[in-house]
Coordinates of C-alpha atoms and ligand atoms in Angstrom, one line a residue:
M162 CA 0.4 -13.5 103.6
N163 CA 3.0 -11.6 106.0
V164 CA 5.1 -9.3 103.9
N165 CA 7.6 -8.8 107.0
R166 CA 9.0 -12.3 106.8
A167 CA 11.7 -12.0 104.2
P168 CA 15.1 -11.3 105.3
R169 CA 16.2 -8.0 104.0
E170 CA 19.8 -9.4 102.9
A171 CA 18.6 -12.4 101.1
Q172 CA 20.1 -12.8 97.6
P173 CA 17.6 -12.5 94.7
I174 CA 16.6 -14.9 92.4
Y175 CA 17.5 -13.3 88.9
V176 CA 15.2 -14.3 86.0
G177 CA 16.1 -13.9 82.2
L178 CA 12.5 -13.4 80.1
L179 CA 12.6 -14.6 76.5
G180 CA 9.8 -12.3 75.2
L181 CA 7.8 -9.7 76.2
G182 CA 4.7 -10.1 74.3
V183 CA 1.2 -11.0 75.8
V184 CA 2.5 -13.3 78.4
G185 CA 5.6 -12.1 78.6
G186 CA 4.7 -8.5 79.5
G187 CA 1.7 -10.2 82.1
V188 CA 4.8 -12.0 83.7
A189 CA 7.1 -9.1 84.1
H190 CA 4.1 -7.0 85.1
L191 CA 3.2 -9.7 87.9
L192 CA 6.6 -10.2 89.0
S193 CA 7.2 -6.6 89.9
Q194 CA 3.4 -6.1 91.0
K195 CA 3.5 -9.0 93.3
S196 CA 7.2 -8.3 94.3
A197 CA 6.8 -8.0 98.2
A198 CA 4.3 -10.8 98.5
L199 CA 6.6 -13.2 96.4
T200 CA 9.5 -12.1 98.2
A201 CA 7.6 -13.0 101.8
E202 CA 6.6 -16.1 100.1
I203 CA 10.1 -17.3 98.9
G204 CA 12.1 -15.7 101.4
R205 CA 13.9 -14.2 98.5
P206 CA 13.2 -11.5 95.8
I207 CA 12.2 -12.9 92.3
V208 CA 14.2 -10.0 90.0
V209 CA 13.8 -9.9 86.1
K210 CA 17.1 -8.9 85.2
S211 CA 17.2 -9.2 81.5
V212 CA 14.4 -9.5 78.7
L213 CA 14.8 -10.8 75.2
V214 CA 12.9 -9.4 72.4
R215 CA 13.0 -9.0 68.7
D216 CA 12.3 -5.4 68.1
L217 CA 13.8 -2.9 70.3
A218 CA 11.8 -0.2 68.9
R219 CA 8.3 -2.0 69.5
R220 CA 5.8 -0.1 72.2
R221 CA 5.3 -2.2 75.0
S222 CA 2.6 -2.9 77.8
I223 CA 5.0 -2.3 80.1
D224 CA 8.1 -0.2 80.9
V225 CA 11.3 -1.9 81.1
P226 CA 14.6 -0.2 81.6
A227 CA 16.7 0.3 78.7
G228 CA 19.4 -1.4 79.9
Q229 CA 17.5 -4.6 80.8
I230 CA 16.0 -5.3 77.4
T231 CA 17.8 -7.0 74.5
T232 CA 17.9 -8.9 71.2
D233 CA 21.1 -10.6 72.3
P234 CA 19.9 -14.3 73.6
D235 CA 23.6 -14.7 75.2
A236 CA 22.9 -11.9 77.6
I237 CA 20.6 -14.0 79.1
L238 CA 21.4 -17.4 78.3
D239 CA 25.4 -16.8 79.1
D240 CA 24.8 -14.9 82.3
P241 CA 25.8 -16.8 85.4
S242 CA 23.6 -15.0 87.8
I243 CA 20.6 -15.9 85.9
E244 CA 19.0 -19.2 87.5
V245 CA 15.7 -19.5 85.7
V246 CA 14.8 -18.5 82.4
V247 CA 11.2 -18.2 81.4
E248 CA 10.5 -18.9 77.6
V249 CA 7.5 -17.2 76.5
M250 CA 8.7 -16.5 72.9
G251 CA 6.5 -19.2 71.1
G252 CA 7.4 -21.2 68.3
I253 CA 9.9 -24.4 67.9
T254 CA 13.0 -22.5 66.3
P255 CA 14.7 -20.8 68.2
A256 CA 12.6 -21.4 71.8
A257 CA 14.1 -24.9 71.8
D258 CA 17.5 -24.3 71.0
Y259 CA 17.4 -21.7 73.6
I260 CA 15.7 -23.6 76.2
R261 CA 18.6 -26.6 75.6
R262 CA 21.3 -24.1 76.0
A263 CA 19.7 -22.6 79.2
I264 CA 19.5 -26.5 80.5
R265 CA 23.0 -27.3 79.6
N266 CA 24.1 -24.0 81.2
G267 CA 22.5 -25.2 84.8
K268 CA 19.5 -23.0 84.7
H269 CA 15.7 -23.8 85.2
V270 CA 13.4 -23.3 82.7
V271 CA 10.1 -22.5 83.1
T272 CA 7.9 -22.2 79.9
A273 CA 4.3 -21.5 78.2
N274 CA 5.3 -23.1 74.6
K275 CA 3.1 -26.0 74.1
E276 CA 4.6 -26.6 70.9
V277 CA 8.1 -27.1 72.1
M278 CA 6.6 -29.2 74.9
A279 CA 4.5 -31.3 72.6
T280 CA 7.3 -32.0 70.0
R281 CA 10.5 -31.6 72.0
G282 CA 9.3 -32.3 75.7
V283 CA 10.7 -35.7 76.3
E284 CA 14.1 -34.8 75.0
L285 CA 14.1 -31.3 77.1
L286 CA 12.9 -33.3 80.1
Q287 CA 15.7 -36.0 79.8
L288 CA 18.3 -33.4 79.2
A289 CA 17.0 -31.5 82.3
K290 CA 17.3 -34.4 84.5
E291 CA 20.9 -35.1 83.5
H292 CA 22.1 -31.4 84.2
G293 CA 19.9 -31.2 87.4
V294 CA 17.7 -28.5 86.6
D295 CA 14.0 -28.4 86.4
V296 CA 11.4 -27.4 83.4
Y297 CA 8.1 -26.5 84.2
Y298 CA 5.5 -25.8 81.8
E299 CA 2.0 -25.2 83.4
A300 CA 1.2 -22.4 81.3
S301 CA 1.4 -24.7 78.2
V302 CA -2.1 -25.8 78.4
G303 CA -5.4 -24.5 79.6
G304 CA -3.8 -20.9 80.4
G305 CA -4.7 -20.3 84.1
I306 CA -6.3 -23.7 84.9
P307 CA -4.0 -26.3 87.1
L308 CA -3.7 -29.0 84.9
I309 CA 0.0 -30.3 84.4
G310 CA 0.8 -29.8 88.5
V311 CA -2.8 -32.1 88.5
F312 CA -1.7 -34.7 86.0
R313 CA 1.7 -35.0 87.4
Q314 CA 0.8 -35.1 91.2
D315 CA -2.6 -35.0 91.9
L316 CA -4.3 -37.5 90.0
V317 CA -1.1 -39.7 89.7
A318 CA -2.7 -42.9 91.7
N319 CA -5.4 -42.9 89.0
E320 CA -5.7 -45.2 85.6
V321 CA -7.2 -42.0 83.4
D322 CA -9.7 -43.6 81.6
Q323 CA -11.0 -40.4 79.7
I324 CA -10.2 -36.7 78.7
H325 CA -12.9 -34.6 76.8
A326 CA -11.2 -31.0 76.9
I327 CA -11.9 -27.4 75.5
I328 CA -8.7 -26.4 75.3
N329 CA -8.3 -23.6 72.6
G330 CA -9.4 -20.5 73.9
T331 CA -9.8 -18.7 70.6
T332 CA -11.8 -21.5 69.0
N333 CA -13.8 -21.3 72.0
Y334 CA -14.2 -17.8 71.7
I335 CA -14.9 -18.2 67.8
L336 CA -18.0 -20.9 68.4
T337 CA -19.3 -19.1 71.3
R338 CA -19.9 -15.8 69.5
M339 CA -21.2 -18.0 66.4
A340 CA -23.7 -20.1 68.3
Q341 CA -25.0 -17.3 70.4
D342 CA -24.7 -14.1 68.8
A343 CA -25.0 -15.3 65.1
V344 CA -21.2 -13.4 64.5
D345 CA -19.4 -14.4 61.5
F346 CA -16.2 -16.2 61.8
A347 CA -13.7 -13.6 60.4
P348 CA -15.1 -10.9 62.8
A349 CA -15.1 -13.2 65.9
L350 CA -11.5 -14.3 65.0
A351 CA -10.6 -10.6 64.8
E352 CA -12.0 -9.8 68.4
A353 CA -10.0 -13.3 69.8
Q354 CA -6.8 -11.8 68.3
A355 CA -7.6 -8.4 69.8
L356 CA -8.2 -9.9 73.0
G357 CA -4.6 -11.5 72.9
Y358 CA -5.7 -14.9 72.9
A359 CA -4.9 -16.0 69.5
E360 CA -1.4 -17.5 68.7
S361 CA 0.9 -15.6 66.1
D362 CA -0.6 -17.6 63.2
P363 CA -4.1 -17.9 64.1
T364 CA -4.3 -20.9 61.6
N365 CA -3.1 -23.1 64.6
D366 CA -5.9 -22.1 66.7
V367 CA -8.4 -22.6 63.7
E368 CA -7.0 -25.8 62.2
G369 CA -7.0 -27.3 65.7
I370 CA -3.0 -27.4 65.7
D371 CA -3.0 -25.6 69.1
A372 CA -5.4 -28.2 70.8
A373 CA -3.6 -31.0 69.4
Y374 CA -0.3 -30.0 71.1
K375 CA -1.8 -29.4 74.1
L376 CA -3.8 -32.9 73.7
A377 CA -0.4 -34.8 72.9
I378 CA 1.1 -33.0 76.4
L379 CA -1.9 -34.0 78.7
A380 CA -2.3 -37.4 77.0
S381 CA 1.4 -38.6 77.4
L382 CA 1.1 -37.4 81.1
A383 CA -2.5 -39.2 81.7
F384 CA -1.7 -42.1 79.7
R385 CA 2.1 -42.4 80.9
T386 CA 3.1 -42.8 77.2
Q387 CA 4.4 -40.5 74.5
V388 CA 1.9 -39.2 72.4
S389 CA 3.3 -36.7 69.7
P390 CA 1.0 -34.4 67.8
E391 CA 1.2 -36.5 64.7
H392 CA -0.3 -39.4 66.6
I393 CA -3.4 -37.4 67.0
Y394 CA -6.3 -37.3 64.3
R395 CA -7.1 -33.7 64.0
E396 CA -10.4 -31.4 61.9
G397 CA -10.4 -27.6 62.7
I398 CA -13.6 -25.5 62.6
S399 CA -13.5 -23.7 59.4
K400 CA -16.4 -26.0 57.7
L401 CA -18.6 -24.8 60.2
R402 CA -21.8 -22.9 59.3
A403 CA -24.4 -21.0 60.9
S404 CA -26.9 -23.5 59.7
D405 CA -24.8 -26.2 61.8
F406 CA -25.4 -24.0 64.8
R407 CA -29.0 -23.8 64.2
Y408 CA -29.5 -27.6 63.5
A409 CA -27.4 -28.6 66.6
R410 CA -29.5 -26.5 68.8
E411 CA -32.8 -27.9 67.2
L412 CA -31.3 -31.6 67.7
G413 CA -30.4 -30.8 71.6
Y414 CA -26.7 -30.2 71.0
V415 CA -24.0 -27.9 71.2
I416 CA -20.9 -27.6 69.0
K417 CA -17.4 -27.6 70.6
L418 CA -13.8 -28.3 69.5
L419 CA -13.2 -31.0 71.6
A420 CA -9.8 -32.8 72.1
I421 CA -10.5 -36.2 73.0
G422 CA -8.2 -39.1 74.6
R423 CA -9.5 -42.6 75.6
R424 CA -7.9 -45.7 76.8
Y425 CA -9.2 -49.1 75.9
A426 CA -8.4 -52.1 77.5
T427 CA -7.7 -55.1 75.3
E428 CA -6.1 -58.4 75.3
G429 CA -3.2 -57.5 73.6
G430 CA -2.8 -54.5 76.1
D431 CA -4.1 -51.0 76.4
E432 CA -4.7 -48.8 73.3
I433 CA -5.7 -45.1 73.6
E434 CA -7.6 -42.9 70.8
V435 CA -6.5 -39.3 70.5
R436 CA -8.8 -36.7 68.4
V437 CA -9.2 -33.3 68.2
H438 CA -12.2 -32.5 66.0
P439 CA -15.6 -30.1 66.0
A440 CA -18.2 -32.1 68.0
L441 CA -22.0 -32.4 69.0
I442 CA -21.9 -32.6 72.6
P443 CA -25.5 -33.0 74.8
A444 CA -26.4 -29.6 75.5
D445 CA -26.7 -31.1 79.3
F446 CA -23.3 -32.0 79.6
L447 CA -21.0 -29.7 81.7
L448 CA -18.6 -28.7 78.5
A449 CA -21.5 -27.5 76.6
D450 CA -21.6 -24.4 79.1
V451 CA -18.1 -23.5 78.6
N452 CA -18.2 -20.4 76.8
G453 CA -15.7 -17.6 75.4
V454 CA -12.5 -17.9 76.3
F455 CA -13.0 -20.4 79.0
N456 CA -11.3 -24.0 78.7
A457 CA -12.4 -27.2 80.6
V458 CA -10.8 -30.3 80.9
H459 CA -13.2 -33.2 82.1
V460 CA -11.2 -36.4 83.2
Q461 CA -12.5 -39.5 84.1
G462 CA -10.1 -41.5 86.5
D463 CA -10.7 -45.2 88.0
L464 CA -10.5 -43.7 91.6
V465 CA -11.5 -40.3 91.2
G466 CA -14.6 -40.9 89.0
N467 CA -15.4 -37.6 86.8
V468 CA -13.2 -34.5 87.8
L469 CA -13.7 -30.8 85.8
F470 CA -11.3 -28.2 85.7
Y471 CA -12.5 -24.8 84.6
G472 CA -11.0 -21.6 83.9
R473 CA -9.9 -19.1 81.6
G474 CA -7.7 -20.5 79.0
A475 CA -5.7 -17.8 77.2
G476 CA -4.8 -14.0 78.0
A477 CA -2.2 -12.3 79.6
Q478 CA -3.1 -12.3 83.3
P479 CA -4.4 -16.2 83.6
T480 CA -1.4 -17.5 81.5
S481 CA 1.0 -15.4 83.7
S482 CA -0.6 -17.0 86.5
A483 CA 0.5 -20.1 85.9
V484 CA 4.0 -19.1 84.8
A485 CA 4.3 -17.1 88.0
A486 CA 3.5 -20.2 89.8
D487 CA 6.4 -22.4 88.1
V488 CA 8.7 -19.6 89.0
I489 CA 7.7 -19.7 92.6
D490 CA 7.6 -23.8 92.4
V491 CA 11.2 -23.4 91.0
A492 CA 12.6 -21.0 93.6
H493 CA 11.3 -23.1 96.3
N494 CA 13.2 -26.1 94.5
I495 CA 16.3 -23.6 94.5
N496 CA 16.0 -22.8 98.2
A497 CA 15.6 -26.3 98.9
G498 CA 18.5 -27.6 97.0
V499 CA 16.6 -29.9 94.9
A500 CA 15.8 -30.8 91.2
N501 CA 13.7 -33.1 89.6
R502 CA 11.5 -34.0 92.6
I503 CA 9.0 -35.7 90.7
P504 CA 11.0 -38.4 88.3
F505 CA 10.2 -38.3 84.5
H506 CA 9.3 -41.6 82.7
Y507 CA 6.9 -43.2 80.8
A508 CA 6.0 -46.6 81.1
G509 CA 6.3 -47.4 77.2
R510 CA 4.2 -46.1 73.8
L511 CA 0.8 -47.5 73.8
L512 CA -0.8 -48.4 70.5
V513 CA -2.6 -45.3 69.1
R514 CA -5.8 -46.3 67.1
P515 CA -6.3 -44.9 63.6
I516 CA -9.3 -42.7 63.3
H517 CA -11.3 -45.5 61.0
Q518 CA -11.3 -47.4 64.1
L519 CA -13.6 -45.0 65.8
E520 CA -17.3 -45.9 66.3
T521 CA -19.7 -43.0 67.0
R522 CA -22.8 -41.5 66.2
Y523 CA -22.9 -38.9 63.6
Y524 CA -24.3 -35.8 62.0
V525 CA -24.3 -35.3 58.3
R526 CA -25.6 -32.0 56.4
L527 CA -26.0 -32.1 52.6
W528 CA -28.0 -30.4 49.9
A529 CA -29.6 -32.8 47.2
A530 CA -32.3 -32.5 44.5
D531 CA -35.9 -32.4 45.8
Q532 CA -37.2 -34.8 43.8
P533 CA -39.0 -38.2 44.3
G534 CA -37.0 -41.1 45.2
V535 CA -34.0 -38.9 46.8
L536 CA -34.5 -39.6 50.4
A537 CA -34.5 -43.6 49.6
Q538 CA -31.4 -43.3 47.3
I539 CA -29.8 -41.6 50.4
A540 CA -31.2 -44.1 52.9
H541 CA -29.7 -47.0 50.6
V542 CA -26.4 -45.9 50.5
F543 CA -26.5 -45.6 54.7
G544 CA -28.2 -48.8 54.9
D545 CA -25.0 -50.4 52.4
Y546 CA -22.8 -49.7 55.0
R547 CA -24.8 -50.7 58.2
I548 CA -25.0 -47.3 59.2
S549 CA -28.5 -46.7 61.0
I550 CA -30.2 -43.2 60.4
A551 CA -31.6 -42.2 64.0
S552 CA -33.6 -39.2 62.7
C553 CA -33.5 -36.8 59.5
I554 CA -34.7 -33.0 59.3
Q555 CA -35.8 -32.0 56.1
K556 CA -37.3 -28.2 55.9
E557 CA -40.0 -27.5 53.5
T558 CA -38.2 -25.7 50.9
D559 CA -39.8 -23.4 47.7
L560 CA -39.9 -26.1 44.9
S561 CA -38.2 -23.6 42.4
A562 CA -35.0 -23.7 44.4
G563 CA -34.7 -27.3 43.3
A564 CA -32.7 -28.2 46.2
A565 CA -33.3 -29.2 49.7
E566 CA -31.2 -29.5 53.0
L567 CA -30.9 -32.5 54.8
V568 CA -29.8 -33.3 58.3
I569 CA -29.3 -36.9 59.4
V570 CA -28.3 -38.0 62.5
T571 CA -27.1 -41.7 63.0
H572 CA -26.8 -44.3 65.4
P573 CA -23.3 -45.6 66.5
A574 CA -21.3 -46.4 62.9
R575 CA -17.8 -47.5 62.2
E576 CA -15.5 -44.4 60.7
A577 CA -14.3 -46.1 58.1
D578 CA -18.0 -47.4 57.2
M579 CA -19.1 -43.0 57.2
Q580 CA -16.2 -42.4 55.3
T581 CA -17.2 -44.8 52.7
A582 CA -20.6 -43.9 52.8
L583 CA -20.0 -40.3 52.2
R584 CA -17.7 -41.1 49.5
E585 CA -20.6 -42.8 47.7
L586 CA -23.0 -40.1 48.6
A587 CA -21.0 -37.7 47.0
S588 CA -21.1 -39.4 43.9
L589 CA -25.0 -39.7 43.7
G590 CA -26.4 -37.5 40.8
C591 CA -28.8 -36.3 43.3
V592 CA -26.3 -35.1 45.8
R593 CA -25.7 -31.5 45.2
E594 CA -23.2 -30.8 48.3
L595 CA -22.0 -32.9 51.2
A596 CA -21.8 -30.0 53.3
N597 CA -20.6 -31.3 56.5
M598 CA -20.1 -34.5 58.9
I599 CA -19.6 -33.8 62.4
R600 CA -19.1 -36.4 65.1
I601 CA -21.6 -36.6 68.2
E602 CA -19.6 -37.3 71.5
T603 CA -21.1 -38.6 74.5
V604 CA -19.3 -39.1 77.7
S605 CA -20.2 -42.7 79.1
Ligands
NAP78 P1 3.2 -12.9 71.6 O1 2.4 -11.8 71.9 O2 3.9 -12.7 70.1 O3 5.0 -12.6 71.9 C1 6.2 -13.1 71.7 C2 7.4 -12.5 72.7 O4 8.6 -13.2 71.8 C3 7.6 -10.9 71.6 O5 8.0 -10.2 72.8 C4 8.3 -11.4 70.6 O6 9.4 -10.0 70.6 C5 9.4 -12.3 71.3 N1 10.4 -12.8 70.2 C6 9.3 -13.9 69.2 N2 10.3 -14.7 68.5 C7 11.6 -13.8 68.9 C8 12.9 -14.2 69.0 N3 13.2 -15.0 67.7 N4 14.0 -13.7 69.1 C9 13.5 -12.5 70.3 N5 12.5 -12.4 70.7 C10 11.4 -12.9 70.0 O7 3.0 -14.3 71.9 P2 2.5 -14.7 73.5 O8 0.9 -14.7 72.9 O9 2.7 -13.9 74.5 O10 2.5 -16.0 73.5 C11 3.8 -16.5 74.1 C12 4.1 -18.1 74.4 O11 2.9 -18.4 75.4 C13 3.5 -19.2 73.2 O12 4.3 -19.9 73.3 C14 2.1 -19.1 73.2 O13 1.6 -20.5 72.5 C15 2.1 -19.3 74.9 N6 0.9 -19.1 75.5 C16 0.2 -18.0 74.8 C17 -1.3 -17.4 75.7 C18 -1.9 -16.0 75.3 O14 -3.1 -16.4 75.7 N7 -1.3 -15.5 74.6 C19 -1.4 -18.7 76.5 C20 -0.7 -19.6 76.9 C21 0.4 -19.7 76.4 P3 8.7 -8.5 69.9 O15 7.9 -8.2 71.0 O16 10.4 -7.8 69.9 O17 8.3 -9.1 68.7
HSE79 N1 -3.8 -19.7 71.5 C1 -4.2 -20.0 72.6 C2 -5.7 -20.4 73.1 C3 -3.4 -19.8 73.5 O1 -6.5 -19.4 72.3 O2 -6.4 -21.2 73.6 C4 -3.7 -20.3 74.9 O3 -2.7 -21.5 74.9

C-alpha cells in the first residue's frame, strides 16, 4: 500500500465510538495504529473524535485523551461533524435508540451488535434507506469472517439451500476443551470469558441465544426472508456431559453447537427450517475440525455448490478487522457521495417449519434398571412410535450398582414421534433417568 498517496489537506472523516470494551478498544487501537495506511487507502484520515462509555473511571486497554471520552451520548449523536457512528456497546437498549438517533441525524452506522440487527435490523435498514445513510454490520456474525458481505453480494446469484454453522466462539471453545482436554464446563467458560469471547451475560452464549441471533441475520440474507430469533428452535449446551463426548467419539461423531438453516421446495412454495442445538456430526465432516474460538459457516448454493467460511469468530482483533472494513466501506461511499448502494428488501416471508416436523437421526442416553427384559421394554416404546434403532451401547457395569447406562442411536425418525417416545420412556418404571437426547446432523 502506498502511504504517500493521501492529499495532506484532506478533510478527516470523524467517527464516534459507542463503547470502548473488548471490541471498541480493538477498533480504537486499529484505527490509530493503521492510521497512515487507512488514510492512503481512503484519501482522507479516519479520526475517532469521541468515545462513549458507561464508567469514566474504568481502566482501559487503550489510552484515550480525557477530552475525547464521555458518558454523554449527545456528544456523539448530536455532533454534526461526526459522519460515522460505530456502535460496539451491545444489548438492545439503549443501543438501538442510539442507532436510530444517529441515522435520523444523517450519520452512517457500523455495528457489531447481532442482538440489535436480529431483532431491529429490518426497521433500522429501512430507516437508513429513508435517511440516505448506510448501516453496516459485518462484525455481528462470525467475528472476523466475512459473511454479511458474502451473502449480500458474493453469493447473491445463488439459491441457498442449506447453512450449517458454528457461529458462537464461546460455546465452541467450551465444547473443544470438554471434548479434547476433559475440562469441566465452568472452568472452560471462565477461560472463554477471560479471553474476551463471551457476551456480557454468558447465558446468551451457553443457551444458544447468541447463535440464534446470528442465524436470524444469516438466514434472512441467505433465504431473502425475514427470520426473527423467535422463529428459531433453540437448545443450549448445558445438558452435555463428559460421557456424551466419550460416546460420540466411540460412535464416530463430534458434538458441536450448530446453527442450521434449510430451504425446502414444496408445492405450496418454499419453506425453511431454522434451528440451533447441539448436534452429533460425523467426525469426517469439515465442521468437526473447527475447534476453539474458530467459527465456520458451510453453505450450499445451487450454483456455487458447497463453500466453507472459516476463521476466528470472536475476540478484539478479528472483530475489529470486520468493523474497520465496514468503516472503510462507508468512507469510500462518503467519498463517492453514495449510500444504500445495495438495496435492502426481502421477497416475502417464507413459512418456518416447526421443530416437530423435523426428520433426523437421534442419539439417546439414558439410565435404566440392570434387569431382565428392560432393553425389550425400551425397544418396544421406540417401535410403537415407528422409530427404528440403528445401534445400542451398554457397557458392563457392576450388578450392585443396579443401573446401566444405555446409548441408543436411531435411524431417521420424526421429531414429534421421538418426543412422544421420550415422554413414554420417562414414565417407565425401569428408566431411572433420561439423561440426554442429541440430534444427529448429516449434510447431503
Ligand atoms: P464489552 O467488552 O462489554 O464492552 C461494551 C462497552 O460499551 C463498554 O466500554 C461499556 O462501557 C460500553 N457501554 C455499554 N453500555 C453502555 C451504556 N448504556 N452507555 C454507555 N456505554 C455503554 O462488550 P464487547 O465484547 O466489546 O461487545 C460489544 C458488541 O460487539 C456486542 O454487541 C457484542 O455482541 C459484539 N461482538 C463482540 C465480540 C467479542 O468477541 N467480544 C465479537 C463480535 C461481536 P464501560 O466500559 O464503561 O462499562
Ligand atoms: N460471544 C460471542 C461468541 C462473540 O462467543 O461468539 C462473538 O459474536
